[in-house]
XYZ file of C-alpha atoms in Angstrom:
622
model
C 81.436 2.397 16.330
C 83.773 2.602 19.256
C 83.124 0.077 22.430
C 81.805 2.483 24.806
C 82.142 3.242 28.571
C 82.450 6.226 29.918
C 85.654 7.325 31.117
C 86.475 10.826 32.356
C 84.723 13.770 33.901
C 85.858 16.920 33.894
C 84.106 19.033 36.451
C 85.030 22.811 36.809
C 83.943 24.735 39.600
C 83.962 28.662 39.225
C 83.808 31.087 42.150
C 83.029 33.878 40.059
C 80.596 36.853 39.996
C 77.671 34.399 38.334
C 74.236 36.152 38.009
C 71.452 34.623 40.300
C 70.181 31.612 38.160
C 66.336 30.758 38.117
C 66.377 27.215 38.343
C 63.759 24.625 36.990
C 60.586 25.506 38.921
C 59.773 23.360 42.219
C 56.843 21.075 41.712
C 54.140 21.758 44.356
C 53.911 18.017 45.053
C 57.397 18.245 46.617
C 57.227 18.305 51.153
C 60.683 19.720 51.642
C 63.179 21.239 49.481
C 66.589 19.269 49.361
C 69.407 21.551 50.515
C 71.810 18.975 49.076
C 72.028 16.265 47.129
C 71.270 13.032 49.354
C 72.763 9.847 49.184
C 71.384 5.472 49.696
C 73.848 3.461 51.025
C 72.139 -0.034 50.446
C 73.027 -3.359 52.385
C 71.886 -6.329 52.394
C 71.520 -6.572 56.038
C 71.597 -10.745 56.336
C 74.997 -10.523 54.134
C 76.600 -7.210 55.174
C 78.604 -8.508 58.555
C 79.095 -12.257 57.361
C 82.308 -13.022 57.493
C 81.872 -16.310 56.913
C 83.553 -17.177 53.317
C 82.680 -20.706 52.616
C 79.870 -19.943 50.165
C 78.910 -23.363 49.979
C 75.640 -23.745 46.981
C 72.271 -24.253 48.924
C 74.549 -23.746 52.753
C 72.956 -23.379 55.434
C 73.527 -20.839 58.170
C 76.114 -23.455 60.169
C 77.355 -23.595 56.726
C 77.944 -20.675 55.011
C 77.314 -17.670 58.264
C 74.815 -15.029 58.142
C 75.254 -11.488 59.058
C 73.498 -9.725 62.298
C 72.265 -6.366 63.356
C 74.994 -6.086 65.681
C 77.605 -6.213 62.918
C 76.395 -2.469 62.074
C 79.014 -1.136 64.985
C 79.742 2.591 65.864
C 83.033 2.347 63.336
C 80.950 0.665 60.623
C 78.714 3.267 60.386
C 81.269 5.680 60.632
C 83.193 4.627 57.528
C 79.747 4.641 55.958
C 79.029 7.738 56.790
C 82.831 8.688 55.949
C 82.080 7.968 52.432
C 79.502 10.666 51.990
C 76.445 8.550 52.485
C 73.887 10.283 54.288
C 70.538 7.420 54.092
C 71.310 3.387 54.882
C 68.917 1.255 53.435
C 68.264 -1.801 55.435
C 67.363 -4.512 52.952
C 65.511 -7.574 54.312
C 64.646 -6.212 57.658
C 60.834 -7.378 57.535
C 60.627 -10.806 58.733
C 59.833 -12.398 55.287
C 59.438 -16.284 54.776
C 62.851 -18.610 55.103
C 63.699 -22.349 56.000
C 65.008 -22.611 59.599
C 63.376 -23.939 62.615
C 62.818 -20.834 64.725
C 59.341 -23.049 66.650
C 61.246 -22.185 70.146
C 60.652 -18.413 69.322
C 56.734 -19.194 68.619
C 57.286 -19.157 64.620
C 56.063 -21.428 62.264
C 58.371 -23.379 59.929
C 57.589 -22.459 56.392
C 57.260 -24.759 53.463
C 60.099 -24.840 50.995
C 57.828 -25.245 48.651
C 56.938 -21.620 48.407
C 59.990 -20.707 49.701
C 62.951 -19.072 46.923
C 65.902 -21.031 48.434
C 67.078 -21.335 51.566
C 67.208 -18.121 52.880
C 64.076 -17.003 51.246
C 63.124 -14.022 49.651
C 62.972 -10.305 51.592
C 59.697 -9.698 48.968
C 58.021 -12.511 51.197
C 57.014 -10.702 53.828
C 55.242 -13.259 57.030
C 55.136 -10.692 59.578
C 54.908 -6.832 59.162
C 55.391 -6.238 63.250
C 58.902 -8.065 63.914
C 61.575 -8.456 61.925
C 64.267 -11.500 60.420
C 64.958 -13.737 63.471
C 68.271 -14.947 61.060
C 69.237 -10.995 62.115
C 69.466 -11.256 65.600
C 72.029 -12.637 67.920
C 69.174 -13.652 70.231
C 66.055 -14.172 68.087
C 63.660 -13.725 70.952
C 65.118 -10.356 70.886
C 64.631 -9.607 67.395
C 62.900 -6.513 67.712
C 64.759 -5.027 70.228
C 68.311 -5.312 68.672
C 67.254 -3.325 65.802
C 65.341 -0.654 67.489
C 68.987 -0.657 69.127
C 70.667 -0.331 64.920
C 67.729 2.321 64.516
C 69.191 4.595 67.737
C 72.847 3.741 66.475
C 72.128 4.894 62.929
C 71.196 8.149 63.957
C 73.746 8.255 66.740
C 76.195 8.122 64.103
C 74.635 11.116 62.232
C 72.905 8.549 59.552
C 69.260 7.729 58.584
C 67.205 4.539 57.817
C 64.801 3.386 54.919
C 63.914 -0.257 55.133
C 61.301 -2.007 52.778
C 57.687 -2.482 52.605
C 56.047 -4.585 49.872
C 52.060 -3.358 49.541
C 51.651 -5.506 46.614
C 52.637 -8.822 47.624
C 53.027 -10.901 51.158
C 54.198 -14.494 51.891
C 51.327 -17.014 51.493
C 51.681 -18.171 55.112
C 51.558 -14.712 56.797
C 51.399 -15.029 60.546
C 51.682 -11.703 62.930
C 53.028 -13.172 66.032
C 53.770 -9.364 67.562
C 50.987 -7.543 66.130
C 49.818 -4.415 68.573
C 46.287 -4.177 70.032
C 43.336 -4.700 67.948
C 45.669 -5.168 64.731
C 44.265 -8.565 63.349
C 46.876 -10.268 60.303
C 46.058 -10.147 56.733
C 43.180 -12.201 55.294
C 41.773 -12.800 59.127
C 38.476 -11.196 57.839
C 38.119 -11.966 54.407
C 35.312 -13.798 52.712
C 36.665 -16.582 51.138
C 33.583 -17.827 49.203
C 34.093 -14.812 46.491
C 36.529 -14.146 44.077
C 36.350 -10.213 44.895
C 35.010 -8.366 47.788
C 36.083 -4.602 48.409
C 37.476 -5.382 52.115
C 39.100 -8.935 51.100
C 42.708 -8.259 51.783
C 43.532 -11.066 49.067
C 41.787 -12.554 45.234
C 40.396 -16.161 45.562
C 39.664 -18.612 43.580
C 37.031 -20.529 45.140
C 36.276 -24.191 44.670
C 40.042 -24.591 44.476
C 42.780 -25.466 46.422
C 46.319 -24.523 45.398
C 48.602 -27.048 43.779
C 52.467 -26.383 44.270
C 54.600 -25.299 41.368
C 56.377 -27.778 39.699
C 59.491 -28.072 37.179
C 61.780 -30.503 35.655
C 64.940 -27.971 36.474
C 64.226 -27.165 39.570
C 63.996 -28.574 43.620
C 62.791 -26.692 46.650
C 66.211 -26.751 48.817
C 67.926 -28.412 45.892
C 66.257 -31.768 46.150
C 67.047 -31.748 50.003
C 64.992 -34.156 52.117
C 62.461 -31.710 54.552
C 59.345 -33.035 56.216
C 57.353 -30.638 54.509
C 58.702 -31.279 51.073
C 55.678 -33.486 50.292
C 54.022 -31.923 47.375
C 51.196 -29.811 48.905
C 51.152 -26.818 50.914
C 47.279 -25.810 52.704
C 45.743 -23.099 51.031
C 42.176 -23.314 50.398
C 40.274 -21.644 48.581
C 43.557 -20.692 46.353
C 44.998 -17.663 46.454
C 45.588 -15.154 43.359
C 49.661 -15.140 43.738
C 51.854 -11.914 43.656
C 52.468 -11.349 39.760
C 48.883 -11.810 39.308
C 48.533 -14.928 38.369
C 45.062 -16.559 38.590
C 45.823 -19.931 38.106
C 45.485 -21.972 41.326
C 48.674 -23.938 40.105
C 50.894 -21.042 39.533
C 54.396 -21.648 37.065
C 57.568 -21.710 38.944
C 58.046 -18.509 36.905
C 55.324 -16.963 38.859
C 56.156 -14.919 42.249
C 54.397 -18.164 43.522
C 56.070 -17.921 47.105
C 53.888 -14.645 47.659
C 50.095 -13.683 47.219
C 48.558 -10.270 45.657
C 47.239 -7.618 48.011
C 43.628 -6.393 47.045
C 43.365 -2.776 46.662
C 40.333 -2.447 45.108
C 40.770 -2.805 42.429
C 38.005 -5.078 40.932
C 39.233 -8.460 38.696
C 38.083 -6.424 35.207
C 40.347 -3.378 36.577
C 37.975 -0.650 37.698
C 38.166 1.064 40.509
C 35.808 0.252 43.643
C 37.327 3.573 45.529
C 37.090 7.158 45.685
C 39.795 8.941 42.862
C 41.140 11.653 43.565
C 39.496 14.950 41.886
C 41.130 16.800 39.158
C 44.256 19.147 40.412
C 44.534 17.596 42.836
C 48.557 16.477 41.132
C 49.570 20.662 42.449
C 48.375 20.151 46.154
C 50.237 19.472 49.011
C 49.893 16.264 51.202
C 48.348 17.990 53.805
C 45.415 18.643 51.279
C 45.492 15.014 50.164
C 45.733 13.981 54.113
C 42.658 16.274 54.179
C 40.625 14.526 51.166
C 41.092 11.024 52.587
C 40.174 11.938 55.899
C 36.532 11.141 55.659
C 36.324 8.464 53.151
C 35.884 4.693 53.351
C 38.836 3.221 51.987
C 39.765 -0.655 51.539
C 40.934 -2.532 54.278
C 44.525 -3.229 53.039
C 44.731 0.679 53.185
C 44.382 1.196 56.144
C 46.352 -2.368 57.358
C 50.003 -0.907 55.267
C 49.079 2.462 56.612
C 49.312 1.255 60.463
C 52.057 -0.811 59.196
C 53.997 2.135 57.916
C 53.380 4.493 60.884
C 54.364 1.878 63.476
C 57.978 1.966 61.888
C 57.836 5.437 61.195
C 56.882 5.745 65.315
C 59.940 3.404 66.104
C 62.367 6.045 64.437
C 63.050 4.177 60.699
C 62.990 7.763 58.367
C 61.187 6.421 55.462
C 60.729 3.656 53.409
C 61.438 1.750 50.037
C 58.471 0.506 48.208
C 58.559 -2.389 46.452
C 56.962 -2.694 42.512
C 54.949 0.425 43.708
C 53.349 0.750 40.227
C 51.228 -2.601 40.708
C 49.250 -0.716 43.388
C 47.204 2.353 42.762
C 48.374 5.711 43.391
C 45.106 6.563 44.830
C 46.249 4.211 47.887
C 49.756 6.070 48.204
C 48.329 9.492 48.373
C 46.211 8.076 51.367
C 49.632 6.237 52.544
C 52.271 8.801 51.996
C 50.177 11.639 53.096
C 49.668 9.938 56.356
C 53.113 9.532 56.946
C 53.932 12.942 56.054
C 51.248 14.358 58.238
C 53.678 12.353 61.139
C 56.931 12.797 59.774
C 57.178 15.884 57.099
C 60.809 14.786 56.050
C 59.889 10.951 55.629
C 61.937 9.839 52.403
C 59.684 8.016 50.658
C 61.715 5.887 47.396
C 59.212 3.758 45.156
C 60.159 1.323 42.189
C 58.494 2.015 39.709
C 59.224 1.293 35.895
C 56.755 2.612 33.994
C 58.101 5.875 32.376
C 54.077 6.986 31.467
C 53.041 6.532 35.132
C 56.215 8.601 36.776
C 54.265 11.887 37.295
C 51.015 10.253 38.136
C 53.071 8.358 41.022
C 55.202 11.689 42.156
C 52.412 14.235 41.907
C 49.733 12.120 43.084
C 51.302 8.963 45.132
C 53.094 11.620 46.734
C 56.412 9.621 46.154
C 59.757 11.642 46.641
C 61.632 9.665 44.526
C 61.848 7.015 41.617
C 63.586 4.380 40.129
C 65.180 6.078 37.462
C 65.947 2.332 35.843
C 63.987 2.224 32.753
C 66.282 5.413 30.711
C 69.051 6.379 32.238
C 70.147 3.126 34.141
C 69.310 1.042 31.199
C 70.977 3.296 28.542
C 74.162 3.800 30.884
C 74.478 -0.153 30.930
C 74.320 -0.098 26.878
C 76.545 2.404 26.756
C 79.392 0.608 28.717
C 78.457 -2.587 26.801
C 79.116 -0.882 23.298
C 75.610 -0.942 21.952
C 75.130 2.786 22.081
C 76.534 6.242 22.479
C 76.104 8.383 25.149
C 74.345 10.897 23.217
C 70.992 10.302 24.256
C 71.598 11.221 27.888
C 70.739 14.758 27.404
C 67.403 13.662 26.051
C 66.936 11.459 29.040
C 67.323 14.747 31.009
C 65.714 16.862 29.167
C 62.652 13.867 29.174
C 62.536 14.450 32.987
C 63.747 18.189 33.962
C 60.509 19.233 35.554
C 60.436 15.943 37.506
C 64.643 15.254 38.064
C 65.095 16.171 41.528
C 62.733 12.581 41.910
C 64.379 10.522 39.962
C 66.824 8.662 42.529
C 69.974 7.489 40.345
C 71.972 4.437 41.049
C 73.957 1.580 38.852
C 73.913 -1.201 40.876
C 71.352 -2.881 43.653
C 69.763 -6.340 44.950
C 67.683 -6.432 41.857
C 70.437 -5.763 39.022
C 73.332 -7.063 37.371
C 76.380 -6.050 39.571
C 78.514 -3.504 37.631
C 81.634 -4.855 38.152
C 80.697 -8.022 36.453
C 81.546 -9.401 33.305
C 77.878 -9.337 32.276
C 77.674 -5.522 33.018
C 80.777 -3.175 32.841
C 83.500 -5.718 33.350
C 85.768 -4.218 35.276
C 85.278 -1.763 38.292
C 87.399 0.879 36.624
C 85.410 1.152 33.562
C 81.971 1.262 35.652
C 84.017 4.687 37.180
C 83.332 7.321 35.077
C 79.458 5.675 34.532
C 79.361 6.353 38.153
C 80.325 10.379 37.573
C 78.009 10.780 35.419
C 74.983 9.096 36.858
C 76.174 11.090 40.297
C 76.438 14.454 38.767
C 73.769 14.323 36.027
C 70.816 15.543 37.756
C 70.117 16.803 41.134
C 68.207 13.782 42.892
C 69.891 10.924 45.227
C 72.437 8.637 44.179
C 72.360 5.168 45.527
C 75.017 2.788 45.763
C 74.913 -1.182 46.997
C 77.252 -2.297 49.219
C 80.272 -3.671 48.016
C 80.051 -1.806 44.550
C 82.577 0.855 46.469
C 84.732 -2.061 46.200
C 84.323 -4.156 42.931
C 82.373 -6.725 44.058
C 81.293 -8.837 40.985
C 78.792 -10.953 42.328
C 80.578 -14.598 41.051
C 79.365 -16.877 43.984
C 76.868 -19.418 42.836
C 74.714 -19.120 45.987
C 72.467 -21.903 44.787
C 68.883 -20.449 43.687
C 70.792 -17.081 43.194
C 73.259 -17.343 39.954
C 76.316 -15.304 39.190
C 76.488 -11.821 38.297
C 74.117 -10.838 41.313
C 75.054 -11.070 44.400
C 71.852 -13.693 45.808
C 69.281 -12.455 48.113
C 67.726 -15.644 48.292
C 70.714 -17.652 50.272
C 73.169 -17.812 52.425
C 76.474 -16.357 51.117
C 79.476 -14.115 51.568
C 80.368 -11.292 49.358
C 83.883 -11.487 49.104
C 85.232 -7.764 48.268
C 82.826 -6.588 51.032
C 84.206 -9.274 53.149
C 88.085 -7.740 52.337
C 86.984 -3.829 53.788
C 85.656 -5.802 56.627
C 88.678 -6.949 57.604
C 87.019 -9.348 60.593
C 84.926 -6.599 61.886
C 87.337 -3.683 61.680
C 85.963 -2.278 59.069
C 89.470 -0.482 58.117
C 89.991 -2.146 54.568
C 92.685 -4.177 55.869
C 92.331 -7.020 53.278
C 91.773 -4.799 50.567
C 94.150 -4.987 47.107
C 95.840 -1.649 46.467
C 93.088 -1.547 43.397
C 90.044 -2.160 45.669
C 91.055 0.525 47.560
C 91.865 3.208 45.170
C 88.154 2.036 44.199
C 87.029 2.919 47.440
C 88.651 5.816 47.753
C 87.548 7.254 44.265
C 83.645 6.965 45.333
C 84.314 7.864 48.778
C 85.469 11.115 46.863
C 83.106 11.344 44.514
C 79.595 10.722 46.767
C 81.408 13.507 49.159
C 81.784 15.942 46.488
C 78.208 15.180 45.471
C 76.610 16.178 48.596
C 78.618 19.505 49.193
C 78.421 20.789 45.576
C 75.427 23.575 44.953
C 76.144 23.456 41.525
C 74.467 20.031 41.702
C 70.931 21.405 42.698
C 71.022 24.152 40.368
C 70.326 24.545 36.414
C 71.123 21.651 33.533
C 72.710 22.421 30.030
C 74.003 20.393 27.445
C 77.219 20.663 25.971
C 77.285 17.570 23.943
C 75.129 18.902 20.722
C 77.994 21.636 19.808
C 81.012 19.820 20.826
C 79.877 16.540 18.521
C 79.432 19.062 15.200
C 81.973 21.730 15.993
C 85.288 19.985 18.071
C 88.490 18.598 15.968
C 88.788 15.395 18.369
C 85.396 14.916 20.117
C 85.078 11.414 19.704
C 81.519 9.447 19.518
C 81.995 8.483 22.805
C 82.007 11.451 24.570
C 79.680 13.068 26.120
C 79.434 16.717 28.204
C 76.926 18.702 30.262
C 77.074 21.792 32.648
C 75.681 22.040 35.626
C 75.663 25.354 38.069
C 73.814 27.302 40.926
C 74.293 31.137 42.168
C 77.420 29.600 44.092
C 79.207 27.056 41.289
C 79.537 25.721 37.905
C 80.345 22.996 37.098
C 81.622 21.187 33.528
C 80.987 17.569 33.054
C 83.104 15.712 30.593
C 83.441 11.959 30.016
C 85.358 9.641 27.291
C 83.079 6.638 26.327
C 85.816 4.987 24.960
C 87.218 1.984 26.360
C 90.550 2.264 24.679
C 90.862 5.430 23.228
C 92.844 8.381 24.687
C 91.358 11.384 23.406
C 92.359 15.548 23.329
C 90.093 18.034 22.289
C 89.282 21.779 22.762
C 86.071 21.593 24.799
C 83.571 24.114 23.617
C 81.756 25.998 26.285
C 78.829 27.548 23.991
C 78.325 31.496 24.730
C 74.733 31.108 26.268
C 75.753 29.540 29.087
C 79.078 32.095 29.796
C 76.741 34.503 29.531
C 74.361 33.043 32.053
C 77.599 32.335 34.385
C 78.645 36.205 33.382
C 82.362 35.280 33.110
C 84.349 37.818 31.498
C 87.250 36.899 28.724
C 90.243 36.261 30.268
C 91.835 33.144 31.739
C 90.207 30.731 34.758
C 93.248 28.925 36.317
C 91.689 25.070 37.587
C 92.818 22.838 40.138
C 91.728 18.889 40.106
C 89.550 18.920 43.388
C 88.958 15.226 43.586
C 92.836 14.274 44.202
C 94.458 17.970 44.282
C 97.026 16.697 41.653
C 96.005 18.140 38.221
C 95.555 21.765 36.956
C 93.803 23.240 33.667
C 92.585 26.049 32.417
C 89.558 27.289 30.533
C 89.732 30.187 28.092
C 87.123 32.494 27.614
C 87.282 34.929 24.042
C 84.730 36.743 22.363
C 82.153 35.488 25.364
C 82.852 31.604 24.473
C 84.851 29.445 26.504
C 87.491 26.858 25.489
C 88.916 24.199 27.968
C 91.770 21.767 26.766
C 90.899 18.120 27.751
C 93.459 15.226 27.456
C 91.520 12.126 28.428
C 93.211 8.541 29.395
C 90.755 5.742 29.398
C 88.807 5.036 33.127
C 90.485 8.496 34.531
C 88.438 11.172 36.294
C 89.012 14.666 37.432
C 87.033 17.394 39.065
C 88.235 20.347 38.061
C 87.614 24.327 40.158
C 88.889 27.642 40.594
């Protein structure tokens, strides 16, 4: 078998007199109908405006710089926004659990022994009202400067997402901001039970919790801190976030956070109200309506206030974190609520379970998921050589009645970056994955910060390793760093590669969000190209895509070396649907306005010369 990666699209857009297309029905879960394909623009907020590039293992802010709200200026968002994005996702705004004295500002040090590094993890959360004091030029200010990034965002034509994390929250949580009559997790709990329906946490009484230990590892790297000593006050122990009930936890264990009770009782029934059958076709209003009158846990109604406060302070939705390890009872009470006060809240869960998908769209009343576990995953194999691209059309066809949901990306915090020698290896090659994973369906396509760019994540941040750019410490991301150019945000820095890189997805995401074709009908090309075409190579791989307005032809190489020419088949079923007559469509490149083709249509089947080199892309219309 050839090494794969997917080189080349071929996308043809025809103006022609196409019949009126019935597309794949609309769920009746769905609160608004997308008029375009959306697109994420992820950051890591603390690392996004660091310009600092020492990148010193286990450096401290003095160190190795952090980044600020304030770095988001009117001309960063602007070149954001330039680049087709249309949603920013603010990662790490939620003050979460780190290792700095911030006492003067009334917060508590935390313990680096259930804290992940230095800079601590964003999936730690210690207080739900305020936000990262590392964030803000004055941290007594904290709040206010970004409820000033919120009103620049949408000044700037953009909207916000930042996290929330139902199933987990840093075992010293302390609200130091909380509004009236809001009292902090675990203020009301009985401790003296394993279970109770209203405990916000799982105990383990008689037992106080012992502090992971390990041979390889060092909270702060073997550091000297005061409050490195071996013990950290929690009694009775806590059940920690992975669900461990061990009141020693392994350092494998999530064992700087603690699991949320939902509940859900330790043997795994459920000690709340489910939802009645059908209730996966009715609206959120009608779920709003069901949960209106009944008693519901106590860390319902806690993430619900804590989710409407943000929602109240402008953010326009909200990325949840390992949704699936809550139940999707709870998020049709959550998401419903927020719909009932914002109808267009975008509302992006990670979830891997492929089973639970529909039971977390149609019931959780989740816009969009994590499509990771299929089409992420067999993407990455593909570029990697360990498969062909083949099976993308059943990944499609898998999802169809649930693909405007299934949010498509290739790189983020949590992942491998693609530019890396682990994932794609070069930026080029991860190109033409990026086409593909962009066009395929019709839901949003997310992209992290610095991707745009060929950032490889190689800095050893100290707990965070190569290959990922750390969330856990301070560090610089270097290609990021070049387009920052000290805060001009023009690229300056950038090789004549990284920008050409830039340029391609800037592109690319534009075309994405202006093409109709995109929210329209799916249909594979690849079955009767792969038996029928002189020249179709294992690694390619086709699809069409159209709407009432445009049609579109997909075509990629998943070769990395091979330059390949073929007569593209264009089966008769779908000329017939797009009612082109037989004659000859002249095509002009629309991505760089350079290259022209043309596609042939005899006997009601059309035939489309392709010559493709290896990591090259075109978009071809009429």
């Amino acid at each position: 078998m050839k090494r794969a990666i997917c080189l080349l699209a071929v996308v043809l857009t025809l103006s022609t007199q196409a019949q009126n297309v019935k597309k794949k029905p609309m769920t009746a879960q769905k609160s608004k109908i997308q008029p375009h394909k959306e697109v994420v623009y992820q950051v890591f907020t603390r690392l996004f405006g660091n310009q600092n590039t020492h990148n010193k293992p286990w450096g401290t802010i003095e160190e190795n710089g952090v980044g600020k709200f304030n770095d988001f200026t009117d001309k960063a968002l602007q070149e954001i926004k330039k680049m087709g994005v249309t949603y920013i996702w603010y990662t790490g705004v939620p003050h979460h659990a780190l290792v700095r004295d911030y006492t003067q500002y009334g917060i508590s040090n935390d313990d680096p022994e259930v804290v992940k590094g230095r800079a601590g993890s964003p999936y730690a959360v210690k207080d739900y009202y305020n936000v990262n004091p590392d964030l803000a030029v004055d941290p007594a200010k904290r709040l206010q400067e970004f409820e000033a990034l919120i009103a620049r965002t949408h000044k700037n034509g953009l909207k916000l997402i930042i996290d929330i994390v139902p199933n987990h929250i840093a075992r010293k949580y302390e609200g130091k901001t909380n509004p009236p009559g809001v009292r902090d997790f675990g203020a009301d709990d009985n401790t003296g039970v394993e279970y109770d329906r209203n405990n916000n946490f799982y105990y383990i009484p008689g037992k106080a919790f012992e502090v992971p230990t390990s041979e390889n590892y060092k909270p702060l790297n073997g550091e000297a801190n005061p409050l490195i000593d071996g013990r950290f006050s929690e009694n009775p122990a806590k059940w920690t976030g992975n669900g461990s009930r061990n009141a020693k936890p392994d350092i494998n264990d999530w064992y700087e956070t603690v699991k949320v009770n939902y509940g859900i009782r330790p043997d795994g029934s459920k000690d709340f109200s489910e939802l009645p059958k059908g209730f996966d076709q009715k609206s959120y209003k009608e779920h709003y309506a069901f949960w209106k009158d009944k008693d519901v846990p106590s860390s319902w109604k806690k993430f619900r206030d804590i989710a409407l406060y943000w929602i109240d302070k402008g953010v326009d939705g909200f990325r949840y974190d390992m949704a699936e390890m809550v139940p999707y009872e709870f998020w049709s009470f959550m998401n419903s609520s927020i719909k009932m006060k914002n109808p267009n809240a975008f509302l992006l869960a990670e979830v891997y379970n492929p089973n639970e998908y529909r039971n977390y769209i149609h019931l959780g009343k989740m816009d969009y998921l994590y499509d990771k576990v299929d089409l992420y995953d067999h993407l990455k194999a593909v570029v990697q050589g360990k498969a062909l691209p083949d099976h993308v059309s059943e990944i499609q066809k898998k999802y169809s009645d649930i693909d405007r949901h299934m949010l498509h990306f290739l790189d983020n915090h949590d992942e491998q970056r693609l530019a890396s020698p682990e994932f794609a290896g070069t930026p080029e090659k991860g190109k033409p994955l990026m086409v593909i994973s962009a066009t395929l369906g019709s839901s949003p396509t997310m992209i992290y910060f610095g991707q745009e760019v060929g950032e490889a994540g190689a800095i050893d941040g100290g707990f965070g390793k190569p290959s990922r750019t750390s969330i856990f410490d301070y560090v610089g991301v270097p290609n990021h760093q070049r387009w920052m150019n000290g805060g001009k945000f023009d690229g300056g820095q950038l090789s004549q590669s990284e920008k050409e890189l830039r340029d391609f997805y800037s592109r690319l995401l534009n075309f994405t969000t202006q093409s109709p074709a995109l929210m329209g009908s799916f249909a594979d090309l690849q079955k009767a190209n792969r038996e029928a075409t002189a020249g179709y190579d294992p690694g390619i791989y086709a699809f069409a895509r159209w709407s009432n307005k445009q049609k579109i032809i997909v075509v990629a190489n998943c070769s990395w070396v091979t330059e390949s020419h073929f007569d593209l088949k264009v089966p008769a079923d779908v000329i017939a649907q797009w009612k082109l007559k037989d004659g000859t469509y002249a095509l002009k490149d629309q991505l760089y306005k350079k290259q022209s083709a043309e596609l042939k249509v005899n006997a009601g089947v059309g035939i489309m010369h392709v010559n493709i080199q290896p990591s090259e892309s075109f978009i071809f219309g009429f």
